Short mmCIF file of C-alpha atoms and ligand atoms in Angstrom, two decimals:
data_model
loop_
_atom_site.label_atom_id
_atom_site.label_comp_id
_atom_site.label_asym_id
_atom_site.label_seq_id
_atom_site.Cartn_x
_atom_site.Cartn_y
_atom_site.Cartn_z
CA UNK Q 62 -28.74 74.71 39.37
CA UNK Q 63 -30.31 73.91 36.16
CA UNK Q 64 -31.00 70.15 35.61
CA UNK Q 65 -30.94 68.26 32.26
CA UNK Q 66 -31.57 64.55 31.48
CA UNK Q 67 -32.05 61.64 29.45
CA UNK Q 68 -35.26 59.85 28.87
CA UNK Q 69 -35.13 56.58 27.31
CA UNK Q 70 -35.73 53.04 28.02
CA UNK Q 71 -33.35 51.20 29.16
CA UNK Q 72 -30.90 54.49 30.21
CA UNK Q 73 -29.05 52.57 32.70
CA UNK Q 74 -25.84 52.06 30.81
CA UNK Q 75 -25.58 55.45 29.03
CA UNK Q 76 -22.68 57.46 29.33
CA UNK Q 77 -24.17 60.61 28.33
CA UNK Q 78 -24.52 61.43 32.24
CA UNK Q 79 -20.77 60.88 32.43
CA UNK Q 80 -19.88 63.10 29.45
CA UNK Q 81 -22.34 66.22 30.26
CA UNK Q 82 -21.55 66.48 34.12
CA UNK Q 83 -18.03 66.50 32.93
CA UNK Q 84 -18.37 68.61 30.34
CA UNK Q 85 -20.69 71.09 33.02
CA UNK Q 86 -18.21 70.61 35.79
CA UNK Q 87 -15.32 71.66 33.29
CA UNK Q 88 -16.66 74.85 31.96
CA UNK Q 89 -17.68 75.71 35.48
CA UNK Q 90 -21.59 75.50 34.58
CA UNK Q 91 -23.94 74.96 37.62
CA UNK Q 92 -25.97 72.55 36.37
CA UNK Q 93 -26.57 68.75 36.83
CA UNK Q 94 -27.82 65.90 34.08
CA UNK Q 95 -29.64 62.70 35.00
CA UNK Q 96 -31.00 60.01 33.59
CA UNK Q 97 -34.58 58.97 33.83
CA UNK Q 98 -36.07 55.40 32.59
CA UNK Q 99 -39.32 56.08 31.01
CA UNK Q 100 -41.55 53.53 29.27
CA UNK Q 101 -43.65 53.98 26.27
CA UNK Q 102 -47.00 54.41 28.52
CA UNK Q 103 -45.33 57.19 30.75
CA UNK Q 104 -43.69 59.73 27.89
CA UNK Q 105 -46.58 61.95 27.77
CA UNK Q 106 -46.66 62.26 31.68
CA UNK Q 107 -42.85 62.46 31.73
CA UNK Q 108 -42.82 65.50 29.55
CA UNK Q 109 -45.45 67.33 31.57
CA UNK Q 110 -43.42 66.48 34.42
CA UNK Q 111 -40.62 68.07 32.57
CA UNK Q 112 -42.35 71.00 32.11
CA UNK Q 113 -43.65 71.24 35.45
CA UNK Q 114 -40.30 70.85 36.85
CA UNK Q 115 -38.61 73.16 34.76
CA UNK Q 116 -35.94 70.99 33.15
CA UNK Q 117 -33.65 73.01 31.28
CA UNK Q 118 -33.42 70.53 28.66
CA UNK Q 119 -33.03 66.51 27.87
CA UNK Q 120 -31.86 63.81 25.36
CA UNK Q 121 -33.95 61.03 24.19
CA UNK Q 122 -32.96 57.84 22.97
CA UNK Q 123 -34.48 54.75 22.39
CA UNK Q 124 -37.67 54.04 21.95
CA UNK Q 125 -38.93 57.67 21.92
CA UNK Q 126 -37.04 59.31 19.30
CA UNK Q 127 -40.02 59.43 16.90
CA UNK Q 128 -42.92 59.13 19.67
CA UNK Q 129 -41.50 62.27 21.55
CA UNK Q 130 -42.55 64.27 18.61
CA UNK Q 131 -46.12 65.28 19.26
CA UNK Q 132 -45.43 66.03 22.82
CA UNK Q 133 -43.20 68.63 21.47
CA UNK Q 134 -44.22 72.50 20.73
CA UNK Q 135 -41.77 72.63 17.75
CA UNK Q 136 -39.21 70.98 15.77
CA UNK Q 137 -35.88 72.61 14.43
CA UNK Q 138 -35.75 71.67 10.80
CA UNK Q 139 -33.20 69.06 10.90
CA UNK Q 140 -35.38 67.13 13.20
CA UNK Q 141 -38.46 67.77 10.60
CA UNK Q 142 -36.52 66.34 7.89
CA UNK Q 143 -35.14 63.21 9.65
CA UNK Q 144 -38.72 62.58 11.22
CA UNK Q 145 -36.68 61.51 14.65
CA UNK Q 146 -35.48 63.88 17.76
CA UNK Q 147 -32.47 63.12 20.11
CA UNK Q 148 -32.47 66.44 21.85
CA UNK Q 149 -34.98 68.53 23.24
CA UNK Q 150 -34.49 72.55 24.61
CA UNK Q 151 -36.66 73.98 27.08
CA UNK Q 152 -37.18 77.47 25.87
CA UNK Q 153 -39.58 79.58 28.78
CA UNK Q 154 -41.84 76.52 28.82
CA UNK Q 155 -41.78 75.65 25.24
CA UNK Q 156 -39.95 72.29 24.43
CA UNK Q 157 -37.94 72.42 21.02
CA UNK Q 158 -36.78 69.56 19.45
CA UNK Q 159 -33.62 68.62 17.49
CA UNK Q 160 -31.87 65.94 16.03
CA UNK Q 161 -27.89 66.11 16.57
CA UNK Q 162 -27.16 62.71 15.56
CA UNK Q 163 -26.73 63.12 11.66
CA UNK Q 164 -24.38 66.22 12.10
CA UNK Q 165 -22.62 64.18 14.93
CA UNK Q 166 -21.71 61.69 12.19
CA UNK Q 167 -20.70 63.87 9.34
CA UNK Q 168 -18.51 66.23 11.59
CA UNK Q 169 -16.68 62.76 12.74
CA UNK Q 170 -16.28 61.74 9.18
CA UNK Q 171 -15.54 65.34 8.40
CA UNK Q 172 -12.42 65.20 10.86
CA UNK Q 173 -11.11 62.13 8.34
CA UNK Q 174 -12.15 63.66 5.14
CA UNK Q 175 -14.05 65.80 2.81
CA UNK Q 176 -17.52 65.08 1.85
CA UNK Q 177 -18.47 67.35 -1.03
CA UNK Q 178 -18.95 65.45 -3.80
CA UNK Q 179 -18.36 61.83 -2.59
CA UNK Q 180 -19.92 58.74 -3.17
CA UNK Q 181 -20.78 56.84 0.02
CA UNK Q 182 -21.97 53.45 0.93
CA UNK Q 183 -24.04 53.43 3.90
CA UNK Q 184 -25.08 50.04 5.67
CA UNK Q 185 -28.32 49.72 7.32
CA UNK Q 186 -31.92 51.72 6.52
CA UNK Q 187 -32.80 52.10 10.39
CA UNK Q 188 -33.17 55.44 12.34
CA UNK Q 189 -29.27 56.03 12.57
CA UNK Q 190 -29.10 55.37 8.76
CA UNK Q 191 -31.68 58.00 8.35
CA UNK Q 192 -30.02 60.63 10.36
CA UNK Q 193 -26.93 59.88 8.82
CA UNK Q 194 -28.27 59.89 5.40
CA UNK Q 195 -30.17 63.28 5.57
CA UNK Q 196 -26.59 64.84 6.63
CA UNK Q 197 -24.48 63.66 3.96
CA UNK Q 198 -27.15 65.16 2.01
CA UNK Q 199 -26.55 68.55 3.68
CA UNK Q 200 -22.92 68.35 3.15
CA UNK Q 201 -23.21 67.85 -0.54
CA UNK Q 202 -22.24 64.01 -1.31
CA UNK Q 203 -22.75 63.16 -5.03
CA UNK Q 204 -24.62 60.18 -4.42
CA UNK Q 205 -24.95 57.36 -1.46
CA UNK Q 206 -25.72 53.34 -2.07
CA UNK Q 207 -28.07 52.16 0.57
CA UNK Q 208 -27.47 48.58 1.64
CA UNK Q 209 -30.07 47.03 4.00
CA UNK Q 210 -30.71 43.33 4.87
CA UNK Q 211 -34.64 43.98 4.37
CA UNK Q 212 -34.37 45.40 0.68
CA UNK Q 213 -37.72 47.29 1.33
CA UNK Q 214 -36.35 49.81 3.93
CA UNK Q 215 -33.71 50.82 1.62
CA UNK Q 216 -35.74 51.48 -1.22
CA UNK Q 217 -38.25 53.32 0.91
CA UNK Q 218 -35.41 55.37 2.74
CA UNK Q 219 -34.21 55.95 -0.60
CA UNK Q 220 -37.34 57.21 -1.88
CA UNK Q 221 -37.39 59.38 0.97
CA UNK Q 222 -33.73 60.76 0.18
CA UNK Q 223 -34.42 61.59 -3.58
CA UNK Q 224 -37.31 63.42 -2.48
CA UNK Q 225 -35.29 65.58 -0.43
CA UNK Q 226 -33.11 66.16 -3.69
CA UNK Q 227 -30.46 63.26 -3.09
CA UNK Q 228 -29.49 60.66 -5.53
CA UNK Q 229 -29.67 57.15 -3.78
CA UNK Q 230 -29.43 53.69 -4.93
CA UNK Q 231 -30.72 50.62 -2.86
CA UNK Q 232 -29.29 47.49 -2.53
CA UNK Q 233 -29.21 44.18 -0.50
CA UNK Q 234 -25.96 43.04 2.01
CA UNK Q 235 -25.31 40.05 -0.33
CA UNK Q 236 -21.36 40.03 -0.97
CA UNK Q 237 -21.74 40.75 -4.44
CA UNK Q 238 -24.13 43.80 -4.16
CA UNK Q 239 -21.51 45.41 -1.90
CA UNK Q 240 -18.41 44.14 -3.86
CA UNK Q 241 -19.92 46.44 -6.89
CA UNK Q 242 -21.08 49.21 -5.02
CA UNK Q 243 -18.00 49.49 -3.00
CA UNK Q 244 -15.77 50.09 -6.03
CA UNK Q 245 -17.45 53.18 -6.49
CA UNK Q 246 -17.26 54.88 -3.16
CA UNK Q 247 -14.49 56.47 -1.14
CA UNK Q 248 -16.45 56.33 2.21
CA UNK Q 249 -18.24 53.42 4.13
CA UNK Q 250 -20.50 53.71 7.03
CA UNK Q 251 -21.86 50.86 8.90
CA UNK Q 252 -25.47 51.89 10.58
CA UNK Q 253 -26.28 48.56 11.44
CA UNK Q 254 -26.29 47.04 14.88
CA UNK Q 255 -24.34 44.26 13.32
CA UNK Q 256 -21.26 43.77 15.70
CA UNK Q 257 -22.54 45.29 18.57
CA UNK Q 258 -21.95 43.63 22.05
CA UNK Q 259 -21.87 40.69 22.91
CA UNK Q 260 -22.05 39.57 19.13
CA UNK Q 261 -18.72 41.06 18.51
CA UNK Q 262 -17.54 38.26 16.02
CA UNK Q 263 -20.15 39.44 13.63
CA UNK Q 264 -19.67 42.01 10.91
CA UNK Q 265 -21.98 43.53 8.00
CA UNK Q 266 -19.22 43.70 5.32
CA UNK Q 267 -17.02 41.22 3.81
CA UNK Q 268 -13.38 42.33 5.43
CA UNK Q 269 -11.90 41.32 1.69
CA UNK Q 270 -13.77 44.05 0.31
CA UNK Q 271 -11.81 46.90 2.32
CA UNK Q 272 -9.43 48.79 0.44
CA UNK Q 273 -6.42 51.38 1.86
CA UNK Q 274 -8.02 54.28 0.04
CA UNK Q 275 -11.44 53.90 2.04
CA UNK Q 276 -12.51 55.94 4.99
CA UNK Q 277 -14.78 53.62 7.36
CA UNK Q 278 -16.85 54.35 10.22
CA UNK Q 279 -18.90 52.38 12.32
CA UNK Q 280 -21.41 53.64 14.74
CA UNK Q 281 -21.49 50.76 16.84
CA UNK Q 282 -19.10 52.08 19.89
CA UNK Q 283 -19.71 48.67 22.39
CA UNK Q 284 -17.00 47.39 21.70
CA UNK Q 285 -14.68 50.29 20.60
CA UNK Q 286 -13.19 48.67 18.01
CA UNK Q 287 -15.74 46.37 16.22
CA UNK Q 288 -14.82 43.41 13.98
CA UNK Q 289 -15.98 45.75 10.98
CA UNK Q 290 -13.58 48.77 12.03
CA UNK Q 291 -10.89 46.25 12.82
CA UNK Q 292 -11.24 44.29 9.13
CA UNK Q 293 -11.17 47.75 7.65
CA UNK Q 294 -7.65 48.91 9.74
CA UNK Q 295 -6.11 45.55 8.68
CA UNK Q 296 -6.94 46.27 4.93
CA UNK Q 297 -5.06 49.96 5.66
CA UNK Q 298 -8.31 51.82 5.62
CA UNK Q 299 -8.54 54.96 7.66
CA UNK Q 300 -10.97 54.10 10.08
CA UNK Q 301 -13.19 56.37 12.53
CA UNK Q 302 -14.51 54.60 15.74
CA UNK Q 303 -18.50 54.69 16.88
CA UNK Q 304 -17.60 56.73 19.97
CA UNK Q 305 -16.80 59.93 17.49
CA UNK Q 306 -20.51 59.97 16.80
CA UNK Q 307 -21.53 59.36 20.22
CA UNK Q 308 -19.18 62.32 21.88
CA UNK Q 309 -20.31 64.76 19.17
CA UNK Q 310 -24.01 64.37 19.53
CA UNK Q 311 -23.60 65.10 23.10
CA UNK Q 312 -21.28 68.18 22.63
CA UNK Q 313 -24.02 69.50 19.78
CA UNK Q 314 -26.66 69.19 22.30
CA UNK Q 315 -24.55 70.67 25.26
CA UNK Q 316 -24.19 73.46 22.82
CA UNK Q 317 -27.64 74.04 22.22
CA UNK Q 318 -28.17 74.17 25.98
CA UNK Q 319 -25.61 76.37 27.16
CA UNK Q 320 -24.78 78.34 23.96
CA UNK Q 321 -20.84 77.43 24.93
CA UNK Q 322 -18.49 75.69 22.82
CA UNK Q 323 -18.58 72.16 24.22
CA UNK Q 324 -15.22 70.85 25.72
CA UNK Q 325 -15.11 67.80 23.07
CA UNK Q 326 -11.88 66.00 24.52
CA UNK Q 327 -12.76 66.07 27.99
CA UNK Q 328 -16.12 64.50 26.87
CA UNK Q 329 -14.32 61.90 24.94
CA UNK Q 330 -12.09 61.24 27.56
CA UNK Q 331 -14.86 60.74 29.88
CA UNK Q 332 -17.14 58.60 27.66
CA UNK Q 333 -13.68 56.65 26.41
CA UNK Q 334 -12.90 55.98 30.42
CA UNK Q 335 -16.59 54.72 31.01
CA UNK Q 336 -16.65 52.36 27.79
CA UNK Q 337 -13.49 50.78 29.50
CA UNK Q 338 -10.79 52.14 26.65
CA UNK Q 339 -9.05 54.88 28.28
CA UNK Q 340 -7.54 54.01 31.71
CA UNK Q 341 -10.01 51.66 33.21
CA UNK Q 342 -13.67 51.73 34.31
P1 ATR K 87 -31.34 52.13 14.55
O1 ATR K 87 -32.47 53.17 15.13
O2 ATR K 87 -30.10 52.12 15.62
O3 ATR K 87 -30.75 52.28 13.30
P2 ATR K 87 -33.17 50.01 13.64
O4 ATR K 87 -33.81 51.51 13.28
O5 ATR K 87 -33.71 49.10 14.53
O6 ATR K 87 -31.99 50.92 14.85
O7 ATR K 87 -32.02 49.63 12.71
C1 ATR K 87 -31.35 48.58 12.65
C2 ATR K 87 -30.66 48.61 11.44
O8 ATR K 87 -29.58 47.14 11.65
C3 ATR K 87 -31.56 48.18 10.06
O9 ATR K 87 -30.79 48.58 8.99
C4 ATR K 87 -31.51 46.52 10.52
O10 ATR K 87 -31.91 45.96 9.08
P3 ATR K 87 -33.46 45.53 8.75
O11 ATR K 87 -33.69 46.70 8.29
O12 ATR K 87 -33.19 44.53 7.76
O13 ATR K 87 -34.27 44.88 9.98
C5 ATR K 87 -29.89 46.31 10.50
N1 ATR K 87 -29.82 45.19 11.18
C6 ATR K 87 -29.93 44.71 12.55
N2 ATR K 87 -29.78 43.21 12.75
C7 ATR K 87 -28.93 43.01 11.50
C8 ATR K 87 -28.59 41.82 11.16
N3 ATR K 87 -28.11 40.71 12.06
N4 ATR K 87 -28.10 41.56 9.84
C9 ATR K 87 -28.23 42.68 9.03
N5 ATR K 87 -28.79 43.95 9.19
C10 ATR K 87 -29.31 43.84 10.65
#
C-alpha cells in the first residue's frame, strides 16, 4: 500500500484525508492518506522521515508552504513562479514540489467564464492571491486590479506580476477604490480571509457594488456560502464557492501522484459532506 499525507499546523480539521481517501477507494487504488501535525521546528526532520519511510507524496499547508522549499530536491515551474509549494511527489527518493492552488482557482473560474482577455479584481495580496494571480496571467487575462488592506503588499505583488509580464494595478480596500475598479472588470475574487468562520458577517467588499454581469468567487470555504458570496448572489451575479478551489487543488495533486483522472465529483461530494453542506456531517 502506498502512503500519502498532509503536513501542516494545524491539520486536524482538514478535509483532504476524506477527499483523497475517497478518491483512492473510488478508483480502487491501494493507497491511504493521513494528516501529520508538524511544527515549524520539526519540518526538516519530518521531510527526512518522509524520505526514509518512502511516503509517496504529500500536501503542504499553513505554515510550511514556503519554508518547505529548501528541503525539496526540485521545483516544478509553477511552484517557482509562485514561490510556494502545496504538493510534493516522491520520485524514487527525490522530492519534487508543485503548486496546484493557482490552477485550482482558474479551473474553478473557467467552469463559469472564459478568462482570456478578461479584467479581474482580486482582493488580498497574500499567498493565495499570489498563486491565483500567477495562474490568471497563465490564462491570458488582460489585467488585474489588486486590492489589499496593506497597500505596500499589493504594490509589491503587482511589481512581481509585472516582472512576469502581467498588467497589474495596486489599490486599497476603500469603497471608493473598489467602486472605481469594479466598473472595469467582469470577475471579482476574494483572496482575503475576511468572512472566515466564526466572523461570518464580515465581508471585504461592499455588497451594493456587485452587478448581475459579474462572476464572483471566494476562496474562503467555511462557511460554504460567505457573506461576500451571498451579497453577490443577491445582486444576481454568478457565484463560485471556495470549496471548488479546495476540491480542485486536491484533484490536481491526486493526478500528479497517480497519473489518473481524479474523481472530482466524488471528491466534491465528500468535501461537502465533511463541511456540513451535503447531507450532514
Ligand atoms: P493566505 O496565504 O491565505 O493568502 P496571508 O498571506 O496571511 O494568507 O494573506 C491574508 C490576506 O487577507 C492578506 O491580503 C490580508 O491583508 P494584509 O496584507 O493587509 O494583512 C488579508 N486580510 C486578513 N484579514 C483582513 C481584514 N480584517 N481586512 C482586510 N484584509 C484582511
